[in-house]
mmCIF file of C-alpha atoms in Angstrom:
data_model
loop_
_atom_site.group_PDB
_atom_site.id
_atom_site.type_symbol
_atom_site.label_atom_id
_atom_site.label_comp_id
_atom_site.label_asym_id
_atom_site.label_seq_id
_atom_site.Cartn_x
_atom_site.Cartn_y
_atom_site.Cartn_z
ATOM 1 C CA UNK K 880 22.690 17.527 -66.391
ATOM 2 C CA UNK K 881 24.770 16.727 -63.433
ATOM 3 C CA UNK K 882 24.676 13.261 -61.456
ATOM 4 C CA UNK K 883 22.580 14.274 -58.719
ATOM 5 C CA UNK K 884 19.966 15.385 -60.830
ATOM 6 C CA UNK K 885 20.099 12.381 -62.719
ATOM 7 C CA UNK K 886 19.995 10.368 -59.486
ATOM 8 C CA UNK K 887 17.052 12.681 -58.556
ATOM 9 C CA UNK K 888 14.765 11.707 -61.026
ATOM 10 C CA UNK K 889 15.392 8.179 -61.381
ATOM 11 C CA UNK K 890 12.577 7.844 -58.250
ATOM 12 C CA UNK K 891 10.263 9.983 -60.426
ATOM 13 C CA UNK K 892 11.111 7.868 -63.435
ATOM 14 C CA UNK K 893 10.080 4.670 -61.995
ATOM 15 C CA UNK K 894 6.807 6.073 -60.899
ATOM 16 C CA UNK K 895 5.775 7.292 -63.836
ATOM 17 C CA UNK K 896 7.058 4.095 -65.860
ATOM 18 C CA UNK K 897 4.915 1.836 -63.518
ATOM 19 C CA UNK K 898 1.750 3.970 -63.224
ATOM 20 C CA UNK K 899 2.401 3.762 -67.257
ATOM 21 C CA UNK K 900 1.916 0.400 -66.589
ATOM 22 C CA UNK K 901 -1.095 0.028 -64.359
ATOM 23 C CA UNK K 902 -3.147 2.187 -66.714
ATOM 24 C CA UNK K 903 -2.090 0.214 -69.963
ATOM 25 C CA UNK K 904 -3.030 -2.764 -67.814
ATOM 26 C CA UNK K 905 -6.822 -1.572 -66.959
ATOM 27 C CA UNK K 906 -9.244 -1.656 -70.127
ATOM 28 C CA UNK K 907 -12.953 -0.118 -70.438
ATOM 29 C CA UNK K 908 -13.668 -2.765 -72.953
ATOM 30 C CA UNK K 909 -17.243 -4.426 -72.079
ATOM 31 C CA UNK K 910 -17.198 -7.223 -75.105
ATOM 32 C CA UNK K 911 -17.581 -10.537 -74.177
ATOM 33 C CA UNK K 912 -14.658 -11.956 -72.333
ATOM 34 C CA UNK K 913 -11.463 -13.661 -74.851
ATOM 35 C CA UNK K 914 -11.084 -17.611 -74.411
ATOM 36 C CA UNK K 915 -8.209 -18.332 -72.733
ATOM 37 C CA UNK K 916 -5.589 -21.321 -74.217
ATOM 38 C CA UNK K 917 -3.011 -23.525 -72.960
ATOM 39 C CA UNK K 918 0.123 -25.864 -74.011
ATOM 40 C CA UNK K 919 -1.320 -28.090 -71.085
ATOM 41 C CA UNK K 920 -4.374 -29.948 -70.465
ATOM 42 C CA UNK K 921 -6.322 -29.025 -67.393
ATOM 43 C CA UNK K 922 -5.446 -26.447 -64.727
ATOM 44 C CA UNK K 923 -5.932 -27.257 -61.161
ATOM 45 C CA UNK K 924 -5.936 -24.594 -58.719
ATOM 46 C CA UNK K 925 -6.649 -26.513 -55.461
ATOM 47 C CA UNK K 926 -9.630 -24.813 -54.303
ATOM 48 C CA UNK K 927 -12.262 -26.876 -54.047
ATOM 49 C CA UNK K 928 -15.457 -26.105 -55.624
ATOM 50 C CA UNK K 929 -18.561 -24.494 -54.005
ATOM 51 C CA UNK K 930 -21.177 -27.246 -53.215
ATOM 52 C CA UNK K 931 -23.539 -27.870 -55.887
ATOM 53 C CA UNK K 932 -21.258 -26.259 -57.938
ATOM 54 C CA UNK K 933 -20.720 -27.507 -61.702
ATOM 55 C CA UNK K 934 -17.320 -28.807 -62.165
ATOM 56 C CA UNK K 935 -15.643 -27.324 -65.500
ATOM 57 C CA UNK K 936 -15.319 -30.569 -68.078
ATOM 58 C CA UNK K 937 -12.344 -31.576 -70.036
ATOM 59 C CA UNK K 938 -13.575 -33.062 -73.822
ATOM 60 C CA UNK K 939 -10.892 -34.283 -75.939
ATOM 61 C CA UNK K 940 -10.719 -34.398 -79.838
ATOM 62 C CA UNK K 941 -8.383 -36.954 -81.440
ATOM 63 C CA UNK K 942 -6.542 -35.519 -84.509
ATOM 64 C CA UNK K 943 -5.244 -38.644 -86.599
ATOM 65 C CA UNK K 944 -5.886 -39.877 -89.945
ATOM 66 C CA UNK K 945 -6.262 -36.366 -91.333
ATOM 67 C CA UNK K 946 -9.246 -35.921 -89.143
ATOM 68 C CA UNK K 947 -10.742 -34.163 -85.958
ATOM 69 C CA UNK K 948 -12.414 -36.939 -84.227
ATOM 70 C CA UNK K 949 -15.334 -36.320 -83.148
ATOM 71 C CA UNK K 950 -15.310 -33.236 -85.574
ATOM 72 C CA UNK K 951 -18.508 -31.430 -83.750
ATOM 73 C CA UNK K 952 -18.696 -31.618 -80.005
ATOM 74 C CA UNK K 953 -21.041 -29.670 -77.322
ATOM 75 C CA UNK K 954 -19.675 -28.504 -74.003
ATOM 76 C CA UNK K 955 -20.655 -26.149 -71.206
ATOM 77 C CA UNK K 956 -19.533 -22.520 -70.927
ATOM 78 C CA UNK K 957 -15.671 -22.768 -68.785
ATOM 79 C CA UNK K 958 -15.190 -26.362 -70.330
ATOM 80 C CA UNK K 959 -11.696 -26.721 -71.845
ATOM 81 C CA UNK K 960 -11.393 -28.912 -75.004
ATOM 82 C CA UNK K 961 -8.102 -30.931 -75.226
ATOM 83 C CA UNK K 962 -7.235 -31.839 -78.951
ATOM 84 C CA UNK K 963 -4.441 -34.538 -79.027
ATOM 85 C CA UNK K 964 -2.456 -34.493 -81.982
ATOM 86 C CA UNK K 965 -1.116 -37.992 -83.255
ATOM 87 C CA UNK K 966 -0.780 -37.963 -87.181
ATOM 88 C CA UNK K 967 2.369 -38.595 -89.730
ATOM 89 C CA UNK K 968 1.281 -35.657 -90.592
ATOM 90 C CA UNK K 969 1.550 -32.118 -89.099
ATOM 91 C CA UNK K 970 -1.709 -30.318 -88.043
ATOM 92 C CA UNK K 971 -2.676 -26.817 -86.156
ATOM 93 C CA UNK K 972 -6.389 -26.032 -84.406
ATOM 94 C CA UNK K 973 -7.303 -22.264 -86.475
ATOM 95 C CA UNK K 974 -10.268 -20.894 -85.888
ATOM 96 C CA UNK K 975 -12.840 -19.580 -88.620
ATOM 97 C CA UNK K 976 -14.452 -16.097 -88.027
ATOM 98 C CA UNK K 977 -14.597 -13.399 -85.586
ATOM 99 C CA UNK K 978 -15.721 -15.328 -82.938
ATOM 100 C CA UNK K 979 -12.952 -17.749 -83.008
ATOM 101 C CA UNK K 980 -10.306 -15.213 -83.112
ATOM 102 C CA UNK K 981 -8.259 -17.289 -79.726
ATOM 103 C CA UNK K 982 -8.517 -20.478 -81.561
ATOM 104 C CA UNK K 983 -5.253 -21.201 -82.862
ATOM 105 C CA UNK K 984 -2.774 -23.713 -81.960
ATOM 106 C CA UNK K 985 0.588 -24.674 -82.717
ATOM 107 C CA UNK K 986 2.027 -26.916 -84.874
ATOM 108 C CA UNK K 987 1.660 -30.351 -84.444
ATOM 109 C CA UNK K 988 2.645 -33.997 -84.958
ATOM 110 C CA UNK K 989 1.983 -35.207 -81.900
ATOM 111 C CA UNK K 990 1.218 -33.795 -78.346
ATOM 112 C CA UNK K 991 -2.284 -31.606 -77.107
ATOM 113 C CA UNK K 992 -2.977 -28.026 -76.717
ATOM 114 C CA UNK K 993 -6.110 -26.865 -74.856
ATOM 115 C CA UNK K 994 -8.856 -24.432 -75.524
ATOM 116 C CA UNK K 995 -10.808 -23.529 -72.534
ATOM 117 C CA UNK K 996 -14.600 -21.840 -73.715
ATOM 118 C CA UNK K 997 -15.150 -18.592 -71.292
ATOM 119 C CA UNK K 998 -18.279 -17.348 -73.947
ATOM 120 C CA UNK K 999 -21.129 -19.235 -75.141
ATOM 121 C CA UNK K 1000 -21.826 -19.690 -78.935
ATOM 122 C CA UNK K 1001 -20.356 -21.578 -81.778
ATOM 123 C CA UNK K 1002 -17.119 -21.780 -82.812
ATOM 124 C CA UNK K 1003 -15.562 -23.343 -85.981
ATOM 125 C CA UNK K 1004 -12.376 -24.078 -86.906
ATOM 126 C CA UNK K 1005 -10.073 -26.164 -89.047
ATOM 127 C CA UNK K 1006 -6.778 -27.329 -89.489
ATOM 128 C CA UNK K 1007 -4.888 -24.410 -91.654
ATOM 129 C CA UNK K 1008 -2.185 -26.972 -93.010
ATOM 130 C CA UNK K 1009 -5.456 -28.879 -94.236
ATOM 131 C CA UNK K 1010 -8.553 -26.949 -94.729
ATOM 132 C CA UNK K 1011 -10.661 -29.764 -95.412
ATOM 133 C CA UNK K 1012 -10.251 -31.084 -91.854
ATOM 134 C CA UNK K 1013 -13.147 -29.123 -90.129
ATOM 135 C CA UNK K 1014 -14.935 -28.876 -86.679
ATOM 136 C CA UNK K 1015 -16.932 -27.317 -84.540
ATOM 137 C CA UNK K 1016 -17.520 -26.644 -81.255
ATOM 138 C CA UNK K 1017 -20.715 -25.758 -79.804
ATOM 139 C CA UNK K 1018 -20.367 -23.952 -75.702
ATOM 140 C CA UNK K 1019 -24.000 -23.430 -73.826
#
């Protein structure tokens, strides 16, 4: 194949590489929607809120002393739970069961990670470097 037919389809190439892309990118899935995580507590995107509005909530669980603290906690569906990690000892945030599948944090000794509840139900999890640390978290 000669250069300029090379050069010819490289146009065609692209196309078909990024309408590849677009239909990878569009899904007929109907489940419920996946929760959605973060390194980062709290996400502001400067819009402000339609009056009357319910503001998401931020709840934080403390993870010292080889314990989620409070270990069961009720939020609101869209509320993001922050757990803050400050132990000797390293601990992650796994969830247990199907419905928990996005549950599942890092590492930690210290610092937070973020869990932000798109899907109401309960979820439980634990810590997988100490399975007898357990919690849950209940989203209306």
């Amino acid at each position: 194949m000669s250069f300029g037919t090379r050069a010819a389809l490289f146009p065609v190439l692209v196309a078909a590489v990024a309408t590849a892309g677009l239909i990878a990118g569009c899904s007929s899935d109907t489940g419920p929607s996946t929760p959605t995580t973060s390194a980062v507590a709290g996400t502001n995107t400067g819009e402000p809120a339609a009056p009357g509005a319910a503001q998401p909530a931020s709840t934080t669980v403390q993870v010292d002393d080889m314990k989620f603290s409070p270990a069961e906690i009720t939020i609101k569906v869209g509320d993001t739970v922050t757990w803050k990690f400050s132990d000797k000892v390293p601990h992650a945030v796994q969830g247990i069961g199907d419905s928990a599948m996005g549950i599942n944090s890092p590492i930690f000794t210290e610092g937070e990670w973020s869990h932000t509840f798109d899907v109401a139900g309960s979820y439980r999890y634990l810590c997988p470097l100490h399975p007898e640390m357990r919690g849950t978290v209940t989203v209306e």
